[in-house]
């Protein structure tokens, strides 16, 4: 059972470079989320998609864009990376009123 | 908006009982969840309380008091493998009736022999 799969696992970018973090789930969940986690801190919501075709901003959306490609896939794009975006990024999926299932994270460093 | 407070660190010995508290302030409340995260790993769901009272799942229990905006996670018969970070989280229905969770800063539990 794959669950939620994130790629890549690790990435190093230079300031100003762009990249897309990929996320796919095989649980047929309607909702998908992107969180970031900084050292010693909780998870902060960047964007979420309640269902296919919808996306909404979370707590910290600046500097990011998302695409809900289909029911399975939800990608996060950094158009011009900044050192402040160095973090661990987690994708998650769920049904309404059900627990979140997280991927294993992408560890991003921006130099 | 939502805000949650929990202690940053707790230390306990193997076999003991530990309680991790969480207080919250929310504009709308739809339940308190607890997640566990081992170092380098992904958060995993532990428990959920929508109503007041105690929910028990094996060695772990979670309690909620909505009138006090307070909950706790109780871990019994602590084992070394329980060393991890524990996050409380509240649900917000969000703009599109999704299932948004706002997380606390996490409590790092260290279990010593």
Tab-separated table of C-alpha atoms in Angstrom, chain B residues 39-100:
chain	number	residue	atom	x	y	z
B	39	UNK	CA	12.401	12.110	14.090
B	40	UNK	CA	12.765	12.194	10.318
B	41	UNK	CA	9.349	10.634	9.823
B	42	UNK	CA	5.861	11.638	8.802
B	43	UNK	CA	3.132	12.575	11.276
B	44	UNK	CA	0.719	9.724	11.960
B	45	UNK	CA	-2.757	9.936	13.441
B	46	UNK	CA	-3.261	8.830	17.054
B	47	UNK	CA	-6.696	9.926	18.234
B	48	UNK	CA	-9.606	12.313	17.799
B	49	UNK	CA	-12.100	13.840	20.234
B	50	UNK	CA	-15.190	15.598	18.962
B	51	UNK	CA	-17.096	15.464	22.255
B	52	UNK	CA	-16.124	15.934	25.899
B	53	UNK	CA	-14.609	12.983	27.678
B	54	UNK	CA	-11.967	10.328	27.362
B	55	UNK	CA	-11.165	8.227	24.304
B	56	UNK	CA	-8.959	5.180	24.894
B	57	UNK	CA	-6.886	3.337	22.310
B	58	UNK	CA	-4.591	0.800	23.922
B	59	UNK	CA	-1.863	2.527	25.925
B	60	UNK	CA	-2.927	5.952	24.620
B	61	UNK	CA	-5.925	7.986	25.782
B	62	UNK	CA	-7.091	11.444	24.807
B	63	UNK	CA	-9.342	13.767	26.754
B	64	UNK	CA	-11.326	16.839	25.746
B	65	UNK	CA	-13.126	19.566	27.676
B	66	UNK	CA	-14.773	21.957	25.244
B	67	UNK	CA	-15.904	24.340	27.993
B	68	UNK	CA	-12.261	24.766	29.071
B	69	UNK	CA	-10.844	24.705	25.497
B	70	UNK	CA	-8.463	22.057	26.772
B	71	UNK	CA	-7.402	18.553	25.972
B	72	UNK	CA	-4.628	16.146	26.798
B	73	UNK	CA	-2.956	13.028	25.518
B	74	UNK	CA	-2.162	10.382	28.121
B	75	UNK	CA	0.486	7.777	27.419
B	76	UNK	CA	0.693	4.825	29.792
B	77	UNK	CA	3.355	2.151	30.275
B	78	UNK	CA	5.835	4.267	28.383
B	79	UNK	CA	8.215	2.498	26.028
B	80	UNK	CA	11.417	3.763	24.448
B	81	UNK	CA	9.697	3.749	21.059
B	82	UNK	CA	7.256	6.385	22.353
B	83	UNK	CA	10.072	8.950	22.152
B	84	UNK	CA	8.700	11.263	19.478
B	85	UNK	CA	6.979	14.600	18.974
B	86	UNK	CA	3.264	14.829	19.652
B	87	UNK	CA	1.046	17.443	18.034
B	88	UNK	CA	-2.450	18.505	18.909
B	89	UNK	CA	-4.546	19.911	16.083
B	90	UNK	CA	-7.972	21.478	15.686
B	91	UNK	CA	-10.224	21.146	12.687
B	92	UNK	CA	-11.598	24.076	10.726
B	93	UNK	CA	-14.074	23.530	7.943
B	94	UNK	CA	-12.348	26.157	5.788
B	95	UNK	CA	-13.679	28.002	2.799
B	96	UNK	CA	-14.658	24.977	0.748
B	97	UNK	CA	-15.917	22.677	3.499
B	98	UNK	CA	-12.592	20.879	3.495
B	99	UNK	CA	-10.910	19.307	6.457
B	100	UNK	CA	-8.227	21.826	7.392
